[in-house]
PDB file of C-alpha atoms in Angstrom:
ATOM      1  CA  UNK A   1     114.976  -0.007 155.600  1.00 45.00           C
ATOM      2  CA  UNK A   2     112.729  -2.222 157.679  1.00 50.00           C
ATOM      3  CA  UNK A   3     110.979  -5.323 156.574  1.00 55.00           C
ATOM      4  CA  UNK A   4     109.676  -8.476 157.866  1.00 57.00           C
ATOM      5  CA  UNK A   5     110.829 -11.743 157.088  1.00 59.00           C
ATOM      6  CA  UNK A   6     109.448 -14.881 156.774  1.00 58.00           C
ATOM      7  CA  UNK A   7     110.287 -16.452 159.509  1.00 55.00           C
ATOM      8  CA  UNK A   8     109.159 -12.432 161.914  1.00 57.00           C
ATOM      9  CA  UNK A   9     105.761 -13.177 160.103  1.00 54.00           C
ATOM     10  CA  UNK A  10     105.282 -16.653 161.241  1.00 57.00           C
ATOM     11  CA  UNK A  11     106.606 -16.142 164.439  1.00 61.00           C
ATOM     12  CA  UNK A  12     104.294 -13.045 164.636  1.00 55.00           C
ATOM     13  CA  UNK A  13     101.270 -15.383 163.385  1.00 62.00           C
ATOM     14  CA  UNK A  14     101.715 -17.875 165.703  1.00 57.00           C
ATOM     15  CA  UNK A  15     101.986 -15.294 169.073  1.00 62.00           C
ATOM     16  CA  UNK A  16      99.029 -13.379 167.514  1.00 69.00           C
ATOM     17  CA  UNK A  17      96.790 -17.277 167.115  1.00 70.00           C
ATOM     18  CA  UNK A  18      98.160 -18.104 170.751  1.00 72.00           C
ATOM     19  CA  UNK A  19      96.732 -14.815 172.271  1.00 76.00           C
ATOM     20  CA  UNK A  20      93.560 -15.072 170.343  1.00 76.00           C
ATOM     21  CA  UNK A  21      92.929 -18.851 171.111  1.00 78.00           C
ATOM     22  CA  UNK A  22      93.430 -17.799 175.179  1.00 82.00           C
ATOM     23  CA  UNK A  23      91.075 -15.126 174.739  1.00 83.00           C
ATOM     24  CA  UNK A  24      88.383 -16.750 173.392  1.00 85.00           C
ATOM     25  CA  UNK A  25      89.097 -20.150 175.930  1.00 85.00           C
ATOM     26  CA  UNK A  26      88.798 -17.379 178.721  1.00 87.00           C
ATOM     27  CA  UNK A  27      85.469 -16.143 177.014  1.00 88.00           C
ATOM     28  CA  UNK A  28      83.842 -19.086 175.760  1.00 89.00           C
ATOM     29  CA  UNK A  29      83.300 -22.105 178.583  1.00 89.00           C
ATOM     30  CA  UNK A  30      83.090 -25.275 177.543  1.00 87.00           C
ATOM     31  CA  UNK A  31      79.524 -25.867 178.435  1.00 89.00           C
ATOM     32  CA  UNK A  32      78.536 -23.171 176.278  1.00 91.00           C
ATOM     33  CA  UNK A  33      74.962 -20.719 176.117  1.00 91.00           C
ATOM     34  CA  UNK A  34      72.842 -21.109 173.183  1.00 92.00           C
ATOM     35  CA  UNK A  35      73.478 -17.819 171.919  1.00 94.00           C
ATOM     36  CA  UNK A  36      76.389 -15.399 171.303  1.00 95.00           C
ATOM     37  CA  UNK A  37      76.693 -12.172 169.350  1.00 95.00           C
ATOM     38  CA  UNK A  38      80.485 -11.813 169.319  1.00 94.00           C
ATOM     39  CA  UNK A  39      81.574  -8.084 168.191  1.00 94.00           C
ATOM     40  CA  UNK A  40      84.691  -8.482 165.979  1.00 91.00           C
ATOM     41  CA  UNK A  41      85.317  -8.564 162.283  1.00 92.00           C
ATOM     42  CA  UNK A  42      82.799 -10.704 160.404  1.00 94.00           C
ATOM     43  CA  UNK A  43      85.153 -11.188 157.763  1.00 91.00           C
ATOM     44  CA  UNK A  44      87.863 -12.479 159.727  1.00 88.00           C
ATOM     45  CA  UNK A  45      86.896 -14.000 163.707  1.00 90.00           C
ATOM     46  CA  UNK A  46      84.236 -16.555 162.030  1.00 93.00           C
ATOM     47  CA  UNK A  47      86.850 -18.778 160.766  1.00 90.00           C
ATOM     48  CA  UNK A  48      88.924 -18.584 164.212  1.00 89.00           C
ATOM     49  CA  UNK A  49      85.891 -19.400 166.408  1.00 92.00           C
ATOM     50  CA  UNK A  50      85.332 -22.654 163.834  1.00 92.00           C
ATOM     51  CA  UNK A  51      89.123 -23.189 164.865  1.00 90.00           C
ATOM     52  CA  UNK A  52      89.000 -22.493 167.895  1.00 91.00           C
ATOM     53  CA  UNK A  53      86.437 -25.071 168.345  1.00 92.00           C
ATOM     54  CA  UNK A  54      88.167 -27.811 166.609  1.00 91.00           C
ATOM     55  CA  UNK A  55      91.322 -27.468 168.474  1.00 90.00           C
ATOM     56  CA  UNK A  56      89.057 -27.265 171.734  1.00 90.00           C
ATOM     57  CA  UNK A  57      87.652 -30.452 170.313  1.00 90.00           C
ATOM     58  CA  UNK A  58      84.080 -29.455 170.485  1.00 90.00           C
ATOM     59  CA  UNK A  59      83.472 -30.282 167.193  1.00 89.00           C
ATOM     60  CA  UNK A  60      85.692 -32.444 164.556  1.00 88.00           C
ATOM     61  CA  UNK A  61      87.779 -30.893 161.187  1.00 89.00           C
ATOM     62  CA  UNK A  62      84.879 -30.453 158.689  1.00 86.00           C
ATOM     63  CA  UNK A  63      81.759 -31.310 160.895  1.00 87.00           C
ATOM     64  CA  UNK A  64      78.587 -31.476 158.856  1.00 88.00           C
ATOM     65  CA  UNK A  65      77.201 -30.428 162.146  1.00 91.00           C
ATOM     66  CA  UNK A  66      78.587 -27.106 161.566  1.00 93.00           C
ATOM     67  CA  UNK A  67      76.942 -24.236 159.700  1.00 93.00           C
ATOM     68  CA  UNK A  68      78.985 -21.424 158.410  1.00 92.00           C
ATOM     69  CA  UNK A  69      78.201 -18.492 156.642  1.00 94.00           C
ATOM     70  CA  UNK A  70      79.432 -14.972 156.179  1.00 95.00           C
ATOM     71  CA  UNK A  71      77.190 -12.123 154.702  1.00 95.00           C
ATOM     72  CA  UNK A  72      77.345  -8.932 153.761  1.00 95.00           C
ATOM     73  CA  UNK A  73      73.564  -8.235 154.198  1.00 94.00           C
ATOM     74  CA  UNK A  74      71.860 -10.505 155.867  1.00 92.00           C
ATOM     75  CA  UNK A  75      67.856 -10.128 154.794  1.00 92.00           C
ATOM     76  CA  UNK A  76      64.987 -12.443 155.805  1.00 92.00           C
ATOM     77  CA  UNK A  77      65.727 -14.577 152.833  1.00 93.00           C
ATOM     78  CA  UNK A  78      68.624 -15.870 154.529  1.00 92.00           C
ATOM     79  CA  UNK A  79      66.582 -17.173 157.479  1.00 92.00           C
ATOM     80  CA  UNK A  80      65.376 -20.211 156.335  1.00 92.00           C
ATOM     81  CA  UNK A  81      68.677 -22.247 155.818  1.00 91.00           C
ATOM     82  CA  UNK A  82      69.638 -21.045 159.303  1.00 91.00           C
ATOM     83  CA  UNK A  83      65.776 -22.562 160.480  1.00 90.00           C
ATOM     84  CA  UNK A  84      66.332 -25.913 158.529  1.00 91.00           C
ATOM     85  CA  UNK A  85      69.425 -26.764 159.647  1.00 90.00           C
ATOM     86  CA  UNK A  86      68.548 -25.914 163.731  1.00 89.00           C
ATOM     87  CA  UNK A  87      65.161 -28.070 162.907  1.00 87.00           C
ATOM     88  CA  UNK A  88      68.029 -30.778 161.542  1.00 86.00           C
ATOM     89  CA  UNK A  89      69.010 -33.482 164.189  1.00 84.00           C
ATOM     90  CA  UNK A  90      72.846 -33.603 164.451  1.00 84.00           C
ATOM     91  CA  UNK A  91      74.927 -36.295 162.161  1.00 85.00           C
ATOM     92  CA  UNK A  92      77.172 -36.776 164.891  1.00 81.00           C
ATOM     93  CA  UNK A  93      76.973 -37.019 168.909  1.00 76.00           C
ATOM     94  CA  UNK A  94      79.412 -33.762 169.226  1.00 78.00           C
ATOM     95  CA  UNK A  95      78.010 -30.006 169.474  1.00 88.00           C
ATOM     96  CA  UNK A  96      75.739 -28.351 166.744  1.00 92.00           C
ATOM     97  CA  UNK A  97      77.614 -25.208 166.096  1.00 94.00           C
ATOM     98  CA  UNK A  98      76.046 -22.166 164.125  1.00 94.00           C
ATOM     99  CA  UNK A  99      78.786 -19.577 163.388  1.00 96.00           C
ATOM    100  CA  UNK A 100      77.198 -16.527 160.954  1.00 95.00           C
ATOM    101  CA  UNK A 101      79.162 -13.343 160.132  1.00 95.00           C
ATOM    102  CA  UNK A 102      77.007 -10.319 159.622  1.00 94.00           C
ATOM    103  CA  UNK A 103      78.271  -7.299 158.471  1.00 95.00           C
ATOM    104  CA  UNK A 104      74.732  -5.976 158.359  1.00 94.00           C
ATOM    105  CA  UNK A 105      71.390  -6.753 159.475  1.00 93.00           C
ATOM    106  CA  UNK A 106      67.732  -5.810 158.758  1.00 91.00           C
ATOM    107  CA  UNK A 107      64.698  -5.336 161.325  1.00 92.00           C
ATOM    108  CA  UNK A 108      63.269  -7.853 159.906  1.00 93.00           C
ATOM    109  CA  UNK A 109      65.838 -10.591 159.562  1.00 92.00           C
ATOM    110  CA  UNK A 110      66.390  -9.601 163.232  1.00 92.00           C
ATOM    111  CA  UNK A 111      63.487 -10.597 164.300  1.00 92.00           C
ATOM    112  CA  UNK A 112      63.255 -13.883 162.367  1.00 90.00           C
ATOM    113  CA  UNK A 113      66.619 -14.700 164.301  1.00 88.00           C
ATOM    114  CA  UNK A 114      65.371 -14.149 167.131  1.00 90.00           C
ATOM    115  CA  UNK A 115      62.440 -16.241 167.077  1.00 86.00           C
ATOM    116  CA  UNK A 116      65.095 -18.761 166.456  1.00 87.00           C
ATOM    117  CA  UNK A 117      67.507 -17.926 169.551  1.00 88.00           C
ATOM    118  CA  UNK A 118      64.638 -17.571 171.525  1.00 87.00           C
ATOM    119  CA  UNK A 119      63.863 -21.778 171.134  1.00 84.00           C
ATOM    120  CA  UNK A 120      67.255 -23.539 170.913  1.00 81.00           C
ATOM    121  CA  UNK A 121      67.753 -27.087 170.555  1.00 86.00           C
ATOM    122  CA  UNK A 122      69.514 -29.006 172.863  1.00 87.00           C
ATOM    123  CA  UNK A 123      73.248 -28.831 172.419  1.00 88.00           C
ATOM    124  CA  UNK A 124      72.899 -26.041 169.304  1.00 92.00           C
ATOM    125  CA  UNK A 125      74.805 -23.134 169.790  1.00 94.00           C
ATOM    126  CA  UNK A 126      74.373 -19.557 167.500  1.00 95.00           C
ATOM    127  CA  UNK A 127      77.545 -17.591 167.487  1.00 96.00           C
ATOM    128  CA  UNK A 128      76.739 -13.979 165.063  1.00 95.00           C
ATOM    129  CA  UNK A 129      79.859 -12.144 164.441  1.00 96.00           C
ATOM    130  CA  UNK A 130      78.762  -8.280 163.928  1.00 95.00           C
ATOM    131  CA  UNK A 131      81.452  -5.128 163.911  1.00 94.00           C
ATOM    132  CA  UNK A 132      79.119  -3.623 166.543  1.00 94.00           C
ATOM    133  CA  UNK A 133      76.297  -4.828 169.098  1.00 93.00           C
ATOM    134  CA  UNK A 134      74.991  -1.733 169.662  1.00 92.00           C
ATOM    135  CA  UNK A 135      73.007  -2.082 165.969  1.00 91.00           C
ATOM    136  CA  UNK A 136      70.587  -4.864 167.419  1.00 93.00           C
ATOM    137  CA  UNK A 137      67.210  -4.602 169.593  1.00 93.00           C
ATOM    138  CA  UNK A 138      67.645  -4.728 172.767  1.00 93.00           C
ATOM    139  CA  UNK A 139      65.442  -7.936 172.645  1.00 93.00           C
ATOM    140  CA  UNK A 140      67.839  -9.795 170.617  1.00 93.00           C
ATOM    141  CA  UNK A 141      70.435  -8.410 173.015  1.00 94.00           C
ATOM    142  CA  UNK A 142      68.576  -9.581 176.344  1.00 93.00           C
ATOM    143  CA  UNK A 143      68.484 -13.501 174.794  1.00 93.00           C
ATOM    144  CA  UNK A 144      72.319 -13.406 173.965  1.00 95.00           C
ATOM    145  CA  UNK A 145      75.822 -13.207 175.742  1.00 94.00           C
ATOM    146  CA  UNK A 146      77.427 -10.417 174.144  1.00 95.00           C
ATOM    147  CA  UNK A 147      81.267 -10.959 173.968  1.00 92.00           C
ATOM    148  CA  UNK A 148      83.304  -7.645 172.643  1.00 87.00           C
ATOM    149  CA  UNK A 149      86.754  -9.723 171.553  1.00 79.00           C
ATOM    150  CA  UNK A 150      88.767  -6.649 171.472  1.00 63.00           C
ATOM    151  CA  UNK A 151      87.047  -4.498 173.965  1.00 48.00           C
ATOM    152  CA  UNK A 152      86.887  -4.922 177.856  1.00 40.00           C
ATOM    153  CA  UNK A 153      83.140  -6.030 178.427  1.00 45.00           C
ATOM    154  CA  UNK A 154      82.159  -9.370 178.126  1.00 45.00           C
TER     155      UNK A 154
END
């Protein structure tokens, strides 16, 4: 009979956070782009970009200049918190970071996004976590890194 113990599964944990935390520092430079769609788990890799960032000590534990969201559909009605907090000058002097899990998108929604991405404030990064790129325009596409976390493009 095999099962893990305690002290496998944190030892498993913390080799699993190590590998993830050098991917994404091998990914994501520290003078970041404006925009990212980052294909991954929207359920999941939202949370470990926020940590990632806080470890990397672009933004602080709790930030207010942080927005994070996860949806399962994301429609045009969810547009306009995403618009008032990019029109919002930052609280503090570090990084405005937008981190939005999307496990679905509309056309429209889309291109309200876009018209966002497309005029970024200084020192305001977008990061949408979607299962697959391959779902947007290839507008949205053309304004964006694309980073595939578990595949070999980036």
């Amino acid at each position: 009979m095999s099962f893990i113990t305690p002290v496998s599964f944190l030892i498993y944990s913390h080799l699993m956070y190590n590998k993830c935390m050098d991917t994404l520092s091998k990914l994501l430079p520290e003078d970041l782009y404006h925009s990212y769609i980052v294909e991954g788990n929207p359920d999941e890799l939202p949370q470990v970009l926020r940590g990632f960032f806080e470890v990397r000590g672009d933004i602080k534990v709790n930030s207010p200049d942080v927005l994070y969201q996860i949806y399962d559909s994301f429609s045009t009605d969810d547009v306009p918190k995403i618009k008032e907090w990019h029109n919002t000058k930052g609280i503090t002097d570090e990084k405005k970071i937008c981190i939005i899990g999307l496990k679905f998108i509309n056309r429209e929604a889309e291109q309200a996004l876009l018209k966002i991405i497309e005029e970024p404030q200084i020192g305001t990064h977008f990061f949408f976590v979607i299962p697959n790129s391959s779902v947007l325009s290839g507008t949205v596409l053309s304004r964006v890194h694309v980073i595939k976390v578990n595949g070999n493009e980036n």
